[in-house]
Coordinates of C-alpha atoms in Angstrom, one line a residue:
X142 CA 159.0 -41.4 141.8
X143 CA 161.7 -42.2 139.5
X144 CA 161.0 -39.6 136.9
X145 CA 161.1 -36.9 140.2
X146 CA 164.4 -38.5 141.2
X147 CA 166.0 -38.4 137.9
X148 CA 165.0 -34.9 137.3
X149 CA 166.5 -34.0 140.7
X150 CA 170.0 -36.0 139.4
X151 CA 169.6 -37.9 142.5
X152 CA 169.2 -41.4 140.4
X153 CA 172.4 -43.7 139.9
X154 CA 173.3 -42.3 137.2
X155 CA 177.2 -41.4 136.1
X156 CA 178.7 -38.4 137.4
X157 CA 179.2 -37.5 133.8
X158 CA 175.9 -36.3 133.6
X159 CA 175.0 -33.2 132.2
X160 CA 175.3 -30.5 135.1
X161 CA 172.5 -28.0 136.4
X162 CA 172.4 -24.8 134.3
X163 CA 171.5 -22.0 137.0
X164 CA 169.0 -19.1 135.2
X165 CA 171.4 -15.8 135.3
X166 CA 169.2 -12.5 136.7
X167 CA 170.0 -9.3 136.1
X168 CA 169.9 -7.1 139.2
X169 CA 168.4 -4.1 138.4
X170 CA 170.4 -2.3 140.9
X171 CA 173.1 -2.5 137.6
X172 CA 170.9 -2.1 134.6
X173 CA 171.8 0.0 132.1
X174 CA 167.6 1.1 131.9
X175 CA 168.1 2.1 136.0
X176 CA 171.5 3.8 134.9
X177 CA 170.1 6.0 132.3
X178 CA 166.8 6.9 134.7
X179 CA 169.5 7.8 137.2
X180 CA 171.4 10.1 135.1
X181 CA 168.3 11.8 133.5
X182 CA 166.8 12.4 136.8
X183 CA 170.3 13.6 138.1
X184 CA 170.2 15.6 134.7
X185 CA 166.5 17.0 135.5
X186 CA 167.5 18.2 138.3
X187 CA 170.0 20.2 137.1
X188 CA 167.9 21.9 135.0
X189 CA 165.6 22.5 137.7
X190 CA 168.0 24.2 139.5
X191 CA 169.7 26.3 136.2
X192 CA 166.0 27.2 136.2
X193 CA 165.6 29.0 138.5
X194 CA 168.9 30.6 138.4
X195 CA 168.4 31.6 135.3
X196 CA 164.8 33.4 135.2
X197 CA 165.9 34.9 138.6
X198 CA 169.0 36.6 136.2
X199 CA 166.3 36.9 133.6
X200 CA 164.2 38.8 136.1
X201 CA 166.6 41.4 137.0
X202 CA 167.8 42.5 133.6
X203 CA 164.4 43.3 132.5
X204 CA 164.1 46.5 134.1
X205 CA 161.7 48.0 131.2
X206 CA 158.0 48.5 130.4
X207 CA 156.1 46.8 127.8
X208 CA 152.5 47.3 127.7
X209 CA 150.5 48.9 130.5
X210 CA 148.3 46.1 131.5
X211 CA 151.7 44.4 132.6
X212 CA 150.6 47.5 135.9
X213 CA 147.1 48.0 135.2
X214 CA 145.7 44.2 135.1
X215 CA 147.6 42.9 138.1
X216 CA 149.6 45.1 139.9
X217 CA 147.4 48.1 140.2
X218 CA 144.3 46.3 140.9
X219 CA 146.0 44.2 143.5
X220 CA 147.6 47.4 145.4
X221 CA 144.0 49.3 144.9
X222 CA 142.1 45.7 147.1
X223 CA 144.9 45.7 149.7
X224 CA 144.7 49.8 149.7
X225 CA 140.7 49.5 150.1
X226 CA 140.5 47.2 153.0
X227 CA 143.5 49.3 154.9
X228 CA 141.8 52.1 154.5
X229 CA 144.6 53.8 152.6
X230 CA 143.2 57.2 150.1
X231 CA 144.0 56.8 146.4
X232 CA 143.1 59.3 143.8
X233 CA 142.0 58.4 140.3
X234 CA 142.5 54.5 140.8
X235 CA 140.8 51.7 138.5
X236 CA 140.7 51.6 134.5
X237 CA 137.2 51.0 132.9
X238 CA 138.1 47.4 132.2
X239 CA 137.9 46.3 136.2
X240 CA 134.7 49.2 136.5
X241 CA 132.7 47.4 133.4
X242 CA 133.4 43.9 135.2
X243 CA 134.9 42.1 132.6
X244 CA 138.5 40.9 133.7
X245 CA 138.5 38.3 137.1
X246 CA 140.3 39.2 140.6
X247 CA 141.6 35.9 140.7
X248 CA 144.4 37.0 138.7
X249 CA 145.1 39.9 140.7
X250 CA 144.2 38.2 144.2
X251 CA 147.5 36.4 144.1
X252 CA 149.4 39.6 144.4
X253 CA 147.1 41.3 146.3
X254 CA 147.9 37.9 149.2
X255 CA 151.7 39.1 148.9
X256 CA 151.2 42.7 149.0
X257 CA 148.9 41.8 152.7
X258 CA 151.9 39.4 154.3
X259 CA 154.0 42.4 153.6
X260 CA 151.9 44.6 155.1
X261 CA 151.5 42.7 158.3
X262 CA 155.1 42.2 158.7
X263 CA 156.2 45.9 157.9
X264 CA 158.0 45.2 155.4
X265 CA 155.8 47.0 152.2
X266 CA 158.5 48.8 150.7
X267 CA 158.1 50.1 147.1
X268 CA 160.8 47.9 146.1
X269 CA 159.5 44.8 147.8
X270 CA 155.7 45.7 146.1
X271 CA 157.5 46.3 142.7
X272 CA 160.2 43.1 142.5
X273 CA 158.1 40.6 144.2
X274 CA 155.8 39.8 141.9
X275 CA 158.2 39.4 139.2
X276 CA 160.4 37.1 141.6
X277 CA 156.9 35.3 141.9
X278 CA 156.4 34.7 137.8
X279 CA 159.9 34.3 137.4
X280 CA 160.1 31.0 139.7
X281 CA 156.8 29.9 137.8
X282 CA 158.7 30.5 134.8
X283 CA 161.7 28.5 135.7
X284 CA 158.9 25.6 136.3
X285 CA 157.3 25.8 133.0
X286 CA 160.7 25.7 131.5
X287 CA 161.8 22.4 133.7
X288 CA 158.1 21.0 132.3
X289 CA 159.1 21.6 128.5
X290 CA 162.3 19.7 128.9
X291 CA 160.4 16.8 130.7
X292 CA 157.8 16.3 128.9
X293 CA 160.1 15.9 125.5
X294 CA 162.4 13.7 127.8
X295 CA 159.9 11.4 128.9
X296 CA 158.8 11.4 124.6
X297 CA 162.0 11.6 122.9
X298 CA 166.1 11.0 123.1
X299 CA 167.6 12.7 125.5
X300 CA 169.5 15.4 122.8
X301 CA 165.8 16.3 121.7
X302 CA 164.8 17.1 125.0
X303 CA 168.0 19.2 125.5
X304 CA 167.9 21.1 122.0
X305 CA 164.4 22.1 123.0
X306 CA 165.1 22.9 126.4
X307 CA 168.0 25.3 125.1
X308 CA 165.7 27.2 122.3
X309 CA 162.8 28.1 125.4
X310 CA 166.3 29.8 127.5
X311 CA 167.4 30.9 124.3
X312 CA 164.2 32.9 123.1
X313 CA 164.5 36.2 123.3
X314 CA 160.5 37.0 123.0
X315 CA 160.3 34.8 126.2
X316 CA 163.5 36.4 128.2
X317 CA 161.3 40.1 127.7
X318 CA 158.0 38.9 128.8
X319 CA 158.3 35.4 131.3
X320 CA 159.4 37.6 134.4
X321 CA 156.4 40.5 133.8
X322 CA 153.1 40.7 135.3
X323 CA 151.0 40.3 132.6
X324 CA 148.0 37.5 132.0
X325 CA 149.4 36.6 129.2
X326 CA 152.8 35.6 130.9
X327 CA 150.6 33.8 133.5
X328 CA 148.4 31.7 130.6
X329 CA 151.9 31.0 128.8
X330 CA 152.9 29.2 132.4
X331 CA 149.9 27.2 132.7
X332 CA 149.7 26.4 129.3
X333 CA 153.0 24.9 129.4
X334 CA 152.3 23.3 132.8
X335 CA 148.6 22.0 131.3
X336 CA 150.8 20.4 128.6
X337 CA 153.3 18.2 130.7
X338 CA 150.2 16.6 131.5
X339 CA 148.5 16.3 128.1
X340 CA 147.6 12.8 126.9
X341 CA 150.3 13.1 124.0
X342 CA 150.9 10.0 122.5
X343 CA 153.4 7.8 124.2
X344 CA 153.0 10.0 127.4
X345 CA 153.3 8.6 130.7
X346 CA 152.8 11.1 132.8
X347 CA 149.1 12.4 131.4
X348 CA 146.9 13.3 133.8
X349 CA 143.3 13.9 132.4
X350 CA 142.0 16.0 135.7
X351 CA 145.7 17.7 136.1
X352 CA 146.0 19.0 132.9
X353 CA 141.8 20.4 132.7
X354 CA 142.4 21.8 136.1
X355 CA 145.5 24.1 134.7
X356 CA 143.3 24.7 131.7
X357 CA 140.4 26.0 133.4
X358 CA 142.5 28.3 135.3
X359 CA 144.1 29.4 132.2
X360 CA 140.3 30.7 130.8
X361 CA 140.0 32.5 134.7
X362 CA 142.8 34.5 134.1
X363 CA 142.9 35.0 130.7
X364 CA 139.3 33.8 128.6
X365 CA 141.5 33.9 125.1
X366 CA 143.2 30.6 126.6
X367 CA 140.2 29.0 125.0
X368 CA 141.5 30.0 121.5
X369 CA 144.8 27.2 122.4
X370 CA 143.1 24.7 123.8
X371 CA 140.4 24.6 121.8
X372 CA 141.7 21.9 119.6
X373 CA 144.0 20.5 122.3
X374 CA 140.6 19.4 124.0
X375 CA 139.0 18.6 120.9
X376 CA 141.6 16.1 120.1
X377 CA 141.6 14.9 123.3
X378 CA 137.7 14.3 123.2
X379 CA 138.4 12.3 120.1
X380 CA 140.9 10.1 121.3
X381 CA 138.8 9.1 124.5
X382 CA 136.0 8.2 126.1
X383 CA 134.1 11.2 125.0
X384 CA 131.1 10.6 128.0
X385 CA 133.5 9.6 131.2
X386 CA 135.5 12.3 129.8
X387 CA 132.7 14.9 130.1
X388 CA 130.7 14.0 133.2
X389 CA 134.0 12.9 134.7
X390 CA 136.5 15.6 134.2
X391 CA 135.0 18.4 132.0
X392 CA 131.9 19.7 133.8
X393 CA 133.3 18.9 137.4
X394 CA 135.9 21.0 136.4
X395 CA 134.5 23.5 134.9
X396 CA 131.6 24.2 136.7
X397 CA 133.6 24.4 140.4
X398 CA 136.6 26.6 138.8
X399 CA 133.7 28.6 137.2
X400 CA 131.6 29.0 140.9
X401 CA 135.1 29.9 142.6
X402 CA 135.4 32.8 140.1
X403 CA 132.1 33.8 140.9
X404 CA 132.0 34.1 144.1
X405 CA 135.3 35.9 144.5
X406 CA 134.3 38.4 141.7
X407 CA 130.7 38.8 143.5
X408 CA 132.8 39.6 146.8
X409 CA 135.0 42.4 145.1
X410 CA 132.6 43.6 142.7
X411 CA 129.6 43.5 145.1
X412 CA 127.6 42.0 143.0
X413 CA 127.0 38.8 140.9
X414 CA 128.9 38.7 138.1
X415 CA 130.0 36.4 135.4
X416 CA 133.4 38.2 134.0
X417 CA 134.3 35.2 131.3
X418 CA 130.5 36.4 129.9
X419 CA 130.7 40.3 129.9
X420 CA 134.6 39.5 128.1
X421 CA 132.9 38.0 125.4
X422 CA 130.3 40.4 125.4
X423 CA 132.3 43.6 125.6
X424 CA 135.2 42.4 122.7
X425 CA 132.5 41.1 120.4
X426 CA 129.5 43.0 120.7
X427 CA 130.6 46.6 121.2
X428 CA 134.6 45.5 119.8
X429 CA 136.1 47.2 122.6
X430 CA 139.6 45.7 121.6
X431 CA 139.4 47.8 118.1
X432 CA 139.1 50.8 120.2
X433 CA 143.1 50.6 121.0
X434 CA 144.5 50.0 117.6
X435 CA 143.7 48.0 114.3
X436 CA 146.0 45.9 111.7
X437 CA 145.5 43.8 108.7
X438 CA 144.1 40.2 108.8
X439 CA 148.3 39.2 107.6
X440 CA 149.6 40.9 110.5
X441 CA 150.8 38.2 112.2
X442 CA 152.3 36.3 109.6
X443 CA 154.4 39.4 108.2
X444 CA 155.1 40.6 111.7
X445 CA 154.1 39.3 115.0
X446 CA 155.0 35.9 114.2
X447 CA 158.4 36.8 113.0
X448 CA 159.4 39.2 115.8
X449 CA 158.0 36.5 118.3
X450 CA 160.1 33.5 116.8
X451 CA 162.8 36.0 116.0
X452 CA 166.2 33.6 114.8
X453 CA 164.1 31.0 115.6
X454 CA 161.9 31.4 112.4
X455 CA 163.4 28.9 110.4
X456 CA 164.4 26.4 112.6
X457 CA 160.4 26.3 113.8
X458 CA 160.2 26.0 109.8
X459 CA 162.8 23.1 109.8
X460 CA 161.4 21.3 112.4
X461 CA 157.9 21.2 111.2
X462 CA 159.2 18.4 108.5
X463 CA 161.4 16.2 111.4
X464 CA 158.8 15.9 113.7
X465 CA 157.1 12.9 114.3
X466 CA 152.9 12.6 113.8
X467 CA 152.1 12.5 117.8
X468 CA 153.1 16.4 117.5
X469 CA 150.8 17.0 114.6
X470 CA 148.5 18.2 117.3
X471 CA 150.5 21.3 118.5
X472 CA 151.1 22.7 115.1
X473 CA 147.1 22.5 114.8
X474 CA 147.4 24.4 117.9
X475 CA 149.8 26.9 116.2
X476 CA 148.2 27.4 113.0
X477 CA 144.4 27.4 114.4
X478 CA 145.8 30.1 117.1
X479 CA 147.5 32.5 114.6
X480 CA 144.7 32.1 112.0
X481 CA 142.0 33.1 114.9
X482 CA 143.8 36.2 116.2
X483 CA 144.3 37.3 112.4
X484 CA 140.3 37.2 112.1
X485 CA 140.4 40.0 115.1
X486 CA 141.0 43.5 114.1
X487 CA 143.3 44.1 117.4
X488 CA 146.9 42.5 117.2
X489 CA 149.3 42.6 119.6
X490 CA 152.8 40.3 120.3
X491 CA 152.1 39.0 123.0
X492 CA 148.5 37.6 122.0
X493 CA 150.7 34.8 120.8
X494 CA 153.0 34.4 123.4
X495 CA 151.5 31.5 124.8
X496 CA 152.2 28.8 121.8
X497 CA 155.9 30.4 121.6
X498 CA 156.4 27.2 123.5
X499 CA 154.8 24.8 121.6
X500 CA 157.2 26.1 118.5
X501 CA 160.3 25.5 120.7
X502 CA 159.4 22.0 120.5
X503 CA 160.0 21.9 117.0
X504 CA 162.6 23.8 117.0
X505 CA 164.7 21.1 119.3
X506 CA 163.9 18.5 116.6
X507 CA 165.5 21.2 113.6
X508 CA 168.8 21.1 116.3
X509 CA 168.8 18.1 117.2
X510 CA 169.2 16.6 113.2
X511 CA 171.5 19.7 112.0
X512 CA 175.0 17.1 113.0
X513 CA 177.8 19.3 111.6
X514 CA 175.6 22.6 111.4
X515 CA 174.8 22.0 114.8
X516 CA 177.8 24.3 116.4
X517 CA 177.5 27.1 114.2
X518 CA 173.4 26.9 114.4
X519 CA 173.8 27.5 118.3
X520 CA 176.6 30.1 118.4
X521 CA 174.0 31.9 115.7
X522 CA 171.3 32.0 118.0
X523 CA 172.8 33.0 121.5
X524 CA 174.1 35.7 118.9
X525 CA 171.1 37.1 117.8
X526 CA 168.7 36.6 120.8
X527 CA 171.3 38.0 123.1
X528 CA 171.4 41.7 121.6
X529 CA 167.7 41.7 121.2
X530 CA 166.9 40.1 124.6
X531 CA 169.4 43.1 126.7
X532 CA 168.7 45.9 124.3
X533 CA 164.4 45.7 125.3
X534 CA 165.5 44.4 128.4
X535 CA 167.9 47.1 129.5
X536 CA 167.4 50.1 127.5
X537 CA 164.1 50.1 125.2
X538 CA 160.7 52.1 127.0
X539 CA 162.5 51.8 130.6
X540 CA 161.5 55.9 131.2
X541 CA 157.7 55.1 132.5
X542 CA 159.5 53.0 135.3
X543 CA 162.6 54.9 136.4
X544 CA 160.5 58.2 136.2
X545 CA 158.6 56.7 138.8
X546 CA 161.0 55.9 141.1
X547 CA 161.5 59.6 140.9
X548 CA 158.2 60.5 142.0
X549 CA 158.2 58.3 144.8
X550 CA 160.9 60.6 146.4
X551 CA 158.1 62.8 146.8
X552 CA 155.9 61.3 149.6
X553 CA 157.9 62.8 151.6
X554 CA 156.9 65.6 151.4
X555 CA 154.0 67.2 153.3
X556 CA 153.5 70.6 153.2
X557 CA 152.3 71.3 150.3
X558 CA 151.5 67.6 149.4
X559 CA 152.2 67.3 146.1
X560 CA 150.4 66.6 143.4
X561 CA 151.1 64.9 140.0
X562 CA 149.0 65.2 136.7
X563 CA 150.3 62.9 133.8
X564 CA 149.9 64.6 130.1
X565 CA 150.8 60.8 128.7
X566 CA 148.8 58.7 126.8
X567 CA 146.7 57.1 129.3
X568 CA 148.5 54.3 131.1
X569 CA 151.6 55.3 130.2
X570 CA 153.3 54.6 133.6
X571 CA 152.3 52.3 136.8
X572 CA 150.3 54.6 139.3
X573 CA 150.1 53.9 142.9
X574 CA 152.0 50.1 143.0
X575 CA 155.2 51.7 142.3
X576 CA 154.5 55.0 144.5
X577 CA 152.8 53.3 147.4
X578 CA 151.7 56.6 149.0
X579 CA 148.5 58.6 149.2
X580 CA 149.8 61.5 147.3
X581 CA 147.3 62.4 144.6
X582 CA 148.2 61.4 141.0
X583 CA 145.7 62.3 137.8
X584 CA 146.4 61.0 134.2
X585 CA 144.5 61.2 131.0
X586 CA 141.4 59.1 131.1
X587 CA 140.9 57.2 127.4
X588 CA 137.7 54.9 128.4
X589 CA 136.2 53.1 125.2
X590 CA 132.8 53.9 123.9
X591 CA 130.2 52.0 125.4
X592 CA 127.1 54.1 124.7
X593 CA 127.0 54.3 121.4
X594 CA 127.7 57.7 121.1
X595 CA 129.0 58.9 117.2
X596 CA 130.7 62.0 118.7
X597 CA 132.4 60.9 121.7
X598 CA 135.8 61.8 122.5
X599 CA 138.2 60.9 125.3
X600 CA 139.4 63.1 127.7
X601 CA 142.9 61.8 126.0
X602 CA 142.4 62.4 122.8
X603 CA 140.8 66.0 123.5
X604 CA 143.8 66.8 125.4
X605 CA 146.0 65.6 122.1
X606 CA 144.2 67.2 119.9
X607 CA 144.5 70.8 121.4
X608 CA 147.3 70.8 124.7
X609 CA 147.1 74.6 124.9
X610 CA 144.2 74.8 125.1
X611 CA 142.8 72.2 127.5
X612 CA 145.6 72.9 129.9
X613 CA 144.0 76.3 130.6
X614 CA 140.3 75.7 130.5
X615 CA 141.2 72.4 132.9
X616 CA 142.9 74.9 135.3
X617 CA 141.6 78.0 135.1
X618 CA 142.7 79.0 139.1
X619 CA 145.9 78.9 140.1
X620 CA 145.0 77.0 143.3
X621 CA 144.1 74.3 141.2
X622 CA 147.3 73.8 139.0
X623 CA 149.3 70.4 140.3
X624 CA 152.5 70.9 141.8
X625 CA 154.1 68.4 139.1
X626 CA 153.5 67.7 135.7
X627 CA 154.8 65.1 133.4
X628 CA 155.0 64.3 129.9
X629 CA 157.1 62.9 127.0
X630 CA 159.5 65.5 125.2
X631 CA 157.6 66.2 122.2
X632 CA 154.7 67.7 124.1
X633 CA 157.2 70.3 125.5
X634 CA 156.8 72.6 122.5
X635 CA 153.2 72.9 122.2
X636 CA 152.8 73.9 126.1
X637 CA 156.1 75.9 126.4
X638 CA 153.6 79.3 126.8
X639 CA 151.8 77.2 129.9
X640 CA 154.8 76.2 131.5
X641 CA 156.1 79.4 131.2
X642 CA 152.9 81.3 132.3
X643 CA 152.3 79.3 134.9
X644 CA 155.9 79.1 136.5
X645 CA 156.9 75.6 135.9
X646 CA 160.4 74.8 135.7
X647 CA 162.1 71.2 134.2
X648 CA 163.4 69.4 137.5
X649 CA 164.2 65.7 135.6
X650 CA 164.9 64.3 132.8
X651 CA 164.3 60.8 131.8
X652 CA 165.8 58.7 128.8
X653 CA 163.0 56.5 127.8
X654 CA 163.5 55.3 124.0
X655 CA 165.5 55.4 121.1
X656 CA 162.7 54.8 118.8
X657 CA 160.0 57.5 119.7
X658 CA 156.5 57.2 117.7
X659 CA 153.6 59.1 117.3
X660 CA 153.3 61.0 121.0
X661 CA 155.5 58.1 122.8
X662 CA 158.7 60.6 122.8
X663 CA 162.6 59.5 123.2
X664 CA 162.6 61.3 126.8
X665 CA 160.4 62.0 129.5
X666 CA 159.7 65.4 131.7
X667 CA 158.7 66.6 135.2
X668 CA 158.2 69.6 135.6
X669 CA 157.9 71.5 138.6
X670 CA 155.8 74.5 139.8
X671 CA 157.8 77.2 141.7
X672 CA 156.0 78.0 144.7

């Protein structure tokens, strides 16, 4: 009892006795750890919101073309499913790649749900059908870039994150194609978004069924997404419990994004089909791809990977040696993803588009350590991706978009409904997404060869190879000449005698490129037949 008294001080003891020490606490209302959380997430907010801005500006200063399945992979297929089910005529309508059942409608089935709530409320105007869907990519875009900076945040010091957040605004390849409706824009987005939940090392956000989920979707839209994540997985697989992993997450996954896929293709195709299979089979078996272009196996490395990086080049280079081990992974990634598309005889850009965010990482690290360079090194780059970024923007291949808003003036017109035969390289232009009107349109057909065939030709190239002469055995009656034709400037020559024969006159003139190639001319022509 005494012991408890004494250590209570309540024995007889001298008040000169050593007094009670109270334990200090730190509130955590005043930490400087609660602080900092406060002013990042104040700061991540910010950059949420200069997100959006920003790819929303971005958006509307890319009024150019770029490829044609940016049209003819999403927004043609998706106004041709709405077009069906209203009953609406259209002339001349799918490519062979949705016909030979190897690209999803899942893809496509996102816009087609916009271009129906339009429809229902009245309000499916051309522009609404054309800048929608680009409003649509461009807030996903503003979300993939408010991942990127996250994800580093939650890794590294807070200037890292920043430096890498500026190089993915900053990139010029990204400005041209985040905002445009292509599948590989969309497999860029979810790559990025798959990523922020990626069991990095040190992250606290990983999320084992997020992250497969995005992936999975990733292969639905695009099956080349398996080329990325390939090793991603793989490293994942050995990092983990390689059995709870796979019965848990992977097949689950994979089997119910795979049945979804099905079933929705089955619906539109009207008949079961596996698309992810008949890809594979059609690009490796019959090496459809090869059909639209070949390069060397050092293509990328002397070209696509230095146009795609741009300025960025060498601080990707620079940053390779700062960063630290946990992101030894994504330059696997990069390297394993350039070194599989160089096996492929088919090369485009944008192939590699979806790791050009991977290399921004690194390229936040090379800024991030420059100190004294570090003012110069950014005025450099705003510089130099700025010119680039409004030049194919603004001005570069914009004809095959402005000549259609052209031709939509003419669905007014009803007596004679006009019609309108492109002499382009097939899928030059959009068709009916950007017309949005059941006035018939022809182009040049240019399907691969699937039969096997040593002698086959396509209707394309036949018209290339002789324009004379397959204008008039293609209309031999007058009744059957189109009331508009259109074509790039350097046809004009060949078929002067036809135009002139026939009675068509130049009514508009397009600007299109300063850099015409091959039958891709600077301008582009309609020309009118006088009635």
């Amino acid at each position: 009892m005494e012991r408890v008294k004494r250590r209570l001080h309540l024995s007889g003891k001298s008040s000169s006795s050593e007094p009670i020490k109270l334990r200090k606490r730190k509130s955590k209302l005043y930490s400087k750890d609660l602080c900092t959380a406060v002013q990042n997430d104040f700061f991540g907010l910010r950059v949420i919101w200069f997100s959006v801005a920003f790819r929303l500006l971005n958006c509307f200063l890319v009024q150019s073309s770029f490829v044609p399945d940016e049209y003819w992979q999403s927004l043609e297929v998706s106004h041709h499913m709405v077009a069906v089910s209203l009953k609406i005529p259209t002339y001349g309508y799918l490519t062979w790649e949705w016909t030979e059942s190897i690209r999803s409608y899942c893809y496509p089935l996102l816009f087609a749900g916009i271009y129906k709530i339009l429809h229902l409320l009245s309000c499916d105007t051309v522009q609404l059908l054309v800048w929608l869907p680009r409003l649509v990519h461009s807030l996903l875009a503003a979300l993939a870039d408010s991942k990127l900076y996250s994800l580093i945040q939650e890794l590294e010091p807070p200037e890292v994150a920043r430096w890498t957040y500026f190089c993915q605004l900053c990139s010029w390849f990204t400005w041209y194609c985040c905002t445009r409706t292509l599948t590989n824009t969309m497999e860029a987005v979810l790559t990025i978004l798959a990523l922020s939940y990626y069991p990095l090392p040190g992250s606290k956000s990983h999320s084992s069924s997020k992250y497969l989920i995005l992936v999975a979707l990733a292969v639905l839209v695009r099956p080349t997404a398996v080329i990325v994540w390939l090793p991603l997985v793989g490293y994942h697989f050995l990092q983990d419990d390689k059995f709870k992993l796979l019965i848990h997450h992977v097949l689950p996954i994979g089997a119910i994004t795979l049945g979804i896929s099905a079933v929705l293709d089955c619906i539109f195709y009207g008949k079961w089909t596996l698309v992810q299979l008949n890809f594979l089979k059609f690009n490796i078996l019959y090496n459809v791809a090869e059909f639209y272009g070949s390069h060397p196996w050092h293509w990328y490395l002397t070209q696509g990977c230095v146009v795609v990086l741009g300025p960025q080049l060498f601080f990707f280079l620079h940053g390779c040696m700062l960063a630290p081990k946990r992101y030894r992974i994504l330059l696997i990634t990069i390297i394993w993803t350039v070194f599989v598309y160089s096996l492929l005889a088919h090369k485009e850009f944008r192939f590699i588009y979806p790791v050009l965010s991977l290399c921004m990482v690194f390229c936040g690290f090379s800024l991030a350590n420059l100190k004294t360079w570090n003012r110069p090194a950014v005025g450099a780059l705003l510089v130099s991706n700025l010119l680039p970024a409004l030049y194919t923007g603004l001005v570069h291949q914009r004809g095959t978009l402005d000549v259609m808003n052209h031709l939509q003036q003419l669905c007014g017109i009803t007596n004679p409904q006009p019609e309108v035969f492109f002499l382009m390289p097939c899928h030059s232009t959009p068709f009916y997404s950007h017309i949005h009107c059941p006035i018939k349109m022809q182009f040049l057909e240019c399907p691969p060869n699937l039969t096997g065939n040593k002698s086959y030709v396509d209707e394309a190239e036949l018209f290339f190879t002789d324009p004379k002469h397959w204008l008039e055995t293609t209309f031999t009656q007058q009744a059957s000449l189109p009331s508009h034709l259109v074509f790039f400037d350097v046809l004009e020559k060949e078929i002067a005698m036809f135009l002139k024969v026939k009675k068509y006159f130049k009514s508009t003139e397009v600007f299109h490129t300063h850099i015409p190639e091959g039958r891709v001319g600077g301008r582009i022509f309609v020309y009118e037949r006088q009635l």
